[in-house]
């Protein structure tokens, strides 16, 4: 009780209030990290549902919640429209510069509807040499298997490039330039072999289901809170013990 009175005495009141504020802040930051952990766990549950779902046939109507389709396995049959192919610039593969080929696939049996297919990465040297035509040999109906990605809307005006060159997969911008309806998702083609040696090279689906560092961060903030309070109490107690006694009359 004497220590409590001391903490709120005129001598220590300012320091006590400052320490209590710091401790409250540390607790709030710890709770915030726990909230982030709950959000991460909820996102992981949604992602697990997507990963466990069977491949989606893009000839069928898409679900209403397009955002929930990211990383969903999918398949589509159709013909490539190489005349409308786009080149996604500034893409790298294991540190090597290059581009990715983005080609509309006119879906078989769905009228005038297409899906953009990311057909993979090719070296920058081949792009600059104008050698991309050798990757446009699939003229018959093909079956493309992969996973879905979402549009990447442009945040600012991109530098002027040729019409067939793009810096991001902005579906709204590309749909306005194409002569058919475009699905609101991108089909990223999966690797055709376990080890691909020749371009175009395809990136396998990679997802992270970890809970991240939020729990450890929360414990750190709670420990900071306890240390701050404990050290301050020890400092006040020691200071009061070493304080000279007032002279007696």
GROMACS .gro file of C-alpha atoms in nm:
model
  249
    1UNK     CA    1   0.000   0.000   0.000
    2UNK     CA    2   0.286   0.235   0.085
    3UNK     CA    3   0.441   0.169  -0.258
    4UNK     CA    4   0.108   0.246  -0.427
    5UNK     CA    5   0.087   0.575  -0.242
    6UNK     CA    6   0.445   0.649  -0.340
    7UNK     CA    7   0.376   0.585  -0.709
    8UNK     CA    8   0.097   0.843  -0.709
    9UNK     CA    9   0.274   1.092  -0.486
   10UNK     CA   10   0.367   1.432  -0.620
   11UNK     CA   11   0.726   1.319  -0.680
   12UNK     CA   12   0.641   1.015  -0.895
   13UNK     CA   13   0.300   1.098  -1.043
   14UNK     CA   14   0.433   1.217  -1.381
   15UNK     CA   15   0.657   0.914  -1.426
   16UNK     CA   16   0.384   0.675  -1.313
   17UNK     CA   17   0.134   0.813  -1.562
   18UNK     CA   18   0.392   0.794  -1.840
   19UNK     CA   19   0.474   0.431  -1.758
   20UNK     CA   20   0.105   0.338  -1.738
   21UNK     CA   21   0.052   0.496  -2.078
   22UNK     CA   22   0.344   0.298  -2.223
   23UNK     CA   23   0.217  -0.026  -2.068
   24UNK     CA   24  -0.131   0.037  -2.208
   25UNK     CA   25   0.018   0.100  -2.550
   26UNK     CA   26   0.218  -0.224  -2.537
   27UNK     CA   27  -0.094  -0.420  -2.438
   28UNK     CA   28  -0.292  -0.261  -2.721
   29UNK     CA   29  -0.020  -0.351  -2.971
   30UNK     CA   30  -0.019  -0.709  -2.842
   31UNK     CA   31  -0.397  -0.734  -2.882
   32UNK     CA   32  -0.365  -0.588  -3.233
   33UNK     CA   33  -0.120  -0.864  -3.323
   34UNK     CA   34  -0.362  -1.125  -3.187
   35UNK     CA   35  -0.636  -0.973  -3.404
   36UNK     CA   36  -0.402  -0.998  -3.702
   37UNK     CA   37  -0.341  -1.362  -3.612
   38UNK     CA   38  -0.717  -1.432  -3.611
   39UNK     CA   39  -0.747  -1.265  -3.952
   40UNK     CA   40  -0.458  -1.471  -4.086
   41UNK     CA   41  -0.614  -1.793  -3.960
   42UNK     CA   42  -0.946  -1.703  -4.121
   43UNK     CA   43  -0.770  -1.630  -4.451
   44UNK     CA   44  -0.588  -1.964  -4.427
   45UNK     CA   45  -0.919  -2.146  -4.384
   46UNK     CA   46  -1.054  -1.980  -4.698
   47UNK     CA   47  -0.735  -2.067  -4.883
   48UNK     CA   48  -0.750  -2.430  -4.769
   49UNK     CA   49  -1.103  -2.450  -4.909
   50UNK     CA   50  -0.976  -2.314  -5.241
   51UNK     CA   51  -0.680  -2.552  -5.250
   52UNK     CA   52  -0.899  -2.855  -5.175
   53UNK     CA   53  -1.161  -2.763  -5.436
   54UNK     CA   54  -1.169  -2.958  -5.765
   55UNK     CA   55  -1.051  -2.780  -6.082
   56UNK     CA   56  -1.299  -2.526  -6.212
   57UNK     CA   57  -1.415  -2.566  -6.572
   58UNK     CA   58  -1.407  -2.216  -6.720
   59UNK     CA   59  -1.671  -2.316  -6.974
   60UNK     CA   60  -1.916  -2.315  -6.683
   61UNK     CA   61  -2.050  -1.994  -6.520
   62UNK     CA   62  -1.813  -1.852  -6.260
   63UNK     CA   63  -1.917  -1.811  -5.895
   64UNK     CA   64  -2.030  -1.463  -5.796
   65UNK     CA   65  -1.742  -1.409  -5.552
   66UNK     CA   66  -1.454  -1.367  -5.796
   67UNK     CA   67  -1.206  -1.274  -5.522
   68UNK     CA   68  -1.247  -1.620  -5.369
   69UNK     CA   69  -1.119  -1.782  -5.689
   70UNK     CA   70  -0.757  -1.675  -5.652
   71UNK     CA   71  -0.525  -1.981  -5.663
   72UNK     CA   72  -0.818  -2.209  -5.753
   73UNK     CA   73  -0.723  -2.485  -5.996
   74UNK     CA   74  -0.897  -2.442  -6.330
   75UNK     CA   75  -0.908  -2.580  -6.681
   76UNK     CA   76  -1.026  -2.448  -7.016
   77UNK     CA   77  -1.047  -2.582  -7.370
   78UNK     CA   78  -1.028  -2.352  -7.670
   79UNK     CA   79  -0.818  -2.188  -7.938
   80UNK     CA   80  -0.552  -1.925  -7.881
   81UNK     CA   81  -0.593  -1.588  -8.051
   82UNK     CA   82  -0.226  -1.508  -8.111
   83UNK     CA   83  -0.317  -1.192  -8.301
   84UNK     CA   84  -0.425  -1.043  -7.966
   85UNK     CA   85  -0.135  -1.172  -7.761
   86UNK     CA   86   0.017  -0.940  -7.503
   87UNK     CA   87   0.372  -0.935  -7.366
   88UNK     CA   88   0.402  -0.878  -6.991
   89UNK     CA   89   0.722  -0.681  -6.948
   90UNK     CA   90   0.983  -0.678  -6.668
   91UNK     CA   91   0.943  -1.037  -6.553
   92UNK     CA   92   1.230  -1.240  -6.409
   93UNK     CA   93   1.301  -1.610  -6.371
   94UNK     CA   94   1.566  -1.708  -6.117
   95UNK     CA   95   1.727  -1.369  -6.161
   96UNK     CA   96   1.716  -1.373  -6.541
   97UNK     CA   97   1.529  -1.090  -6.717
   98UNK     CA   98   1.246  -1.174  -6.950
   99UNK     CA   99   0.879  -1.139  -7.036
  100UNK     CA  100   0.565  -1.347  -7.000
  101UNK     CA  101   0.328  -1.437  -7.281
  102UNK     CA  102  -0.037  -1.350  -7.217
  103UNK     CA  103  -0.272  -1.487  -7.481
  104UNK     CA  104  -0.653  -1.486  -7.506
  105UNK     CA  105  -0.801  -1.835  -7.526
  106UNK     CA  106  -1.139  -1.843  -7.702
  107UNK     CA  107  -1.329  -2.094  -7.490
  108UNK     CA  108  -1.481  -2.378  -7.685
  109UNK     CA  109  -1.861  -2.385  -7.680
  110UNK     CA  110  -1.909  -2.055  -7.493
  111UNK     CA  111  -1.969  -1.818  -7.782
  112UNK     CA  112  -1.763  -1.503  -7.803
  113UNK     CA  113  -1.590  -1.547  -7.466
  114UNK     CA  114  -1.221  -1.574  -7.384
  115UNK     CA  115  -0.992  -1.606  -7.085
  116UNK     CA  116  -0.645  -1.460  -7.069
  117UNK     CA  117  -0.385  -1.732  -7.030
  118UNK     CA  118  -0.041  -1.660  -6.890
  119UNK     CA  119   0.153  -1.905  -7.105
  120UNK     CA  120   0.483  -1.862  -6.925
  121UNK     CA  121   0.819  -1.687  -6.922
  122UNK     CA  122   1.065  -1.643  -7.208
  123UNK     CA  123   1.410  -1.476  -7.199
  124UNK     CA  124   1.445  -1.105  -7.267
  125UNK     CA  125   1.693  -1.174  -7.546
  126UNK     CA  126   1.435  -1.369  -7.746
  127UNK     CA  127   1.179  -1.093  -7.700
  128UNK     CA  128   1.421  -0.823  -7.815
  129UNK     CA  129   1.524  -1.035  -8.113
  130UNK     CA  130   1.159  -1.071  -8.220
  131UNK     CA  131   1.160  -1.448  -8.181
  132UNK     CA  132   0.829  -1.491  -8.000
  133UNK     CA  133   0.653  -1.627  -8.310
  134UNK     CA  134   0.805  -1.969  -8.246
  135UNK     CA  135   0.583  -1.996  -7.937
  136UNK     CA  136   0.264  -1.949  -8.141
  137UNK     CA  137   0.235  -2.297  -8.290
  138UNK     CA  138  -0.078  -2.422  -8.109
  139UNK     CA  139  -0.350  -2.350  -8.365
  140UNK     CA  140  -0.587  -2.636  -8.284
  141UNK     CA  141  -0.814  -2.667  -7.981
  142UNK     CA  142  -0.599  -2.707  -7.670
  143UNK     CA  143  -0.675  -2.803  -7.312
  144UNK     CA  144  -0.507  -2.564  -7.070
  145UNK     CA  145  -0.466  -2.652  -6.704
  146UNK     CA  146  -0.350  -2.411  -6.438
  147UNK     CA  147  -0.462  -2.192  -6.153
  148UNK     CA  148  -0.649  -1.864  -6.137
  149UNK     CA  149  -0.510  -1.519  -6.067
  150UNK     CA  150  -0.693  -1.190  -6.027
  151UNK     CA  151  -0.671  -0.864  -6.214
  152UNK     CA  152  -0.401  -0.613  -6.122
  153UNK     CA  153  -0.560  -0.272  -6.182
  154UNK     CA  154  -0.317   0.004  -6.272
  155UNK     CA  155  -0.251   0.246  -5.986
  156UNK     CA  156  -0.102   0.511  -6.210
  157UNK     CA  157  -0.057   0.582  -6.576
  158UNK     CA  158   0.201   0.346  -6.728
  159UNK     CA  159   0.478   0.468  -6.959
  160UNK     CA  160   0.388   0.465  -7.326
  161UNK     CA  161   0.449   0.122  -7.479
  162UNK     CA  162   0.336  -0.065  -7.787
  163UNK     CA  163  -0.028  -0.188  -7.778
  164UNK     CA  164   0.086  -0.548  -7.738
  165UNK     CA  165   0.305  -0.464  -7.437
  166UNK     CA  166   0.175  -0.437  -7.081
  167UNK     CA  167   0.326  -0.380  -6.739
  168UNK     CA  168   0.048  -0.541  -6.535
  169UNK     CA  169  -0.249  -0.772  -6.584
  170UNK     CA  170  -0.522  -0.509  -6.580
  171UNK     CA  171  -0.823  -0.705  -6.706
  172UNK     CA  172  -1.051  -0.404  -6.737
  173UNK     CA  173  -0.802  -0.222  -6.959
  174UNK     CA  174  -0.738  -0.528  -7.175
  175UNK     CA  175  -1.106  -0.616  -7.206
  176UNK     CA  176  -1.172  -0.273  -7.355
  177UNK     CA  177  -0.921  -0.347  -7.632
  178UNK     CA  178  -1.033  -0.701  -7.717
  179UNK     CA  179  -1.312  -0.793  -7.961
  180UNK     CA  180  -1.485  -1.043  -7.731
  181UNK     CA  181  -1.604  -1.089  -7.374
  182UNK     CA  182  -1.325  -1.154  -7.126
  183UNK     CA  183  -1.358  -1.358  -6.809
  184UNK     CA  184  -1.267  -1.158  -6.494
  185UNK     CA  185  -0.986  -1.400  -6.404
  186UNK     CA  186  -0.647  -1.499  -6.546
  187UNK     CA  187  -0.556  -1.860  -6.607
  188UNK     CA  188  -0.190  -1.915  -6.519
  189UNK     CA  189  -0.073  -2.226  -6.701
  190UNK     CA  190   0.082  -2.489  -6.478
  191UNK     CA  191   0.414  -2.657  -6.561
  192UNK     CA  192   0.369  -2.924  -6.827
  193UNK     CA  193   0.659  -3.129  -6.687
  194UNK     CA  194   0.817  -3.172  -6.345
  195UNK     CA  195   1.138  -3.009  -6.467
  196UNK     CA  196   1.101  -2.769  -6.757
  197UNK     CA  197   1.416  -2.696  -6.953
  198UNK     CA  198   1.286  -2.495  -7.249
  199UNK     CA  199   1.074  -2.179  -7.255
  200UNK     CA  200   0.807  -2.087  -7.202
  201UNK     CA  201   0.869  -2.174  -6.837
  202UNK     CA  202   0.570  -2.202  -6.606
  203UNK     CA  203   0.559  -2.111  -6.239
  204UNK     CA  204   0.395  -2.369  -6.016
  205UNK     CA  205   0.123  -2.256  -5.779
  206UNK     CA  206   0.278  -2.140  -5.452
  207UNK     CA  207   0.072  -2.056  -5.146
  208UNK     CA  208   0.164  -1.984  -4.786
  209UNK     CA  209  -0.047  -2.124  -4.507
  210UNK     CA  210   0.170  -2.021  -4.213
  211UNK     CA  211   0.032  -1.808  -3.933
  212UNK     CA  212   0.312  -1.558  -3.971
  213UNK     CA  213   0.496  -1.388  -3.684
  214UNK     CA  214   0.189  -1.235  -3.521
  215UNK     CA  215   0.182  -1.461  -3.212
  216UNK     CA  216   0.550  -1.404  -3.135
  217UNK     CA  217   0.505  -1.030  -3.188
  218UNK     CA  218   0.211  -1.032  -2.946
  219UNK     CA  219   0.418  -1.207  -2.679
  220UNK     CA  220   0.696  -0.953  -2.731
  221UNK     CA  221   0.461  -0.660  -2.666
  222UNK     CA  222   0.317  -0.827  -2.355
  223UNK     CA  223   0.671  -0.895  -2.227
  224UNK     CA  224   0.765  -0.532  -2.292
  225UNK     CA  225   0.461  -0.432  -2.086
  226UNK     CA  226   0.560  -0.655  -1.794
  227UNK     CA  227   0.926  -0.547  -1.805
  228UNK     CA  228   0.835  -0.179  -1.820
  229UNK     CA  229   0.610  -0.206  -1.515
  230UNK     CA  230   0.850  -0.429  -1.321
  231UNK     CA  231   1.157  -0.217  -1.387
  232UNK     CA  232   0.973   0.101  -1.297
  233UNK     CA  233   0.853  -0.047  -0.966
  234UNK     CA  234   1.205  -0.164  -0.884
  235UNK     CA  235   1.346   0.179  -0.971
  236UNK     CA  236   1.093   0.362  -0.754
  237UNK     CA  237   1.144   0.125  -0.459
  238UNK     CA  238   1.521   0.153  -0.475
  239UNK     CA  239   1.510   0.531  -0.514
  240UNK     CA  240   1.286   0.565  -0.210
  241UNK     CA  241   1.510   0.336  -0.004
  242UNK     CA  242   1.820   0.538  -0.093
  243UNK     CA  243   1.647   0.872  -0.040
  244UNK     CA  244   1.788   1.054   0.265
  245UNK     CA  245   1.551   1.074   0.558
  246UNK     CA  246   1.431   1.423   0.647
  247UNK     CA  247   1.621   1.573   0.942
  248UNK     CA  248   1.451   1.543   1.281
  249UNK     CA  249   1.380   1.858   1.481
   0.00000   0.00000   0.00000
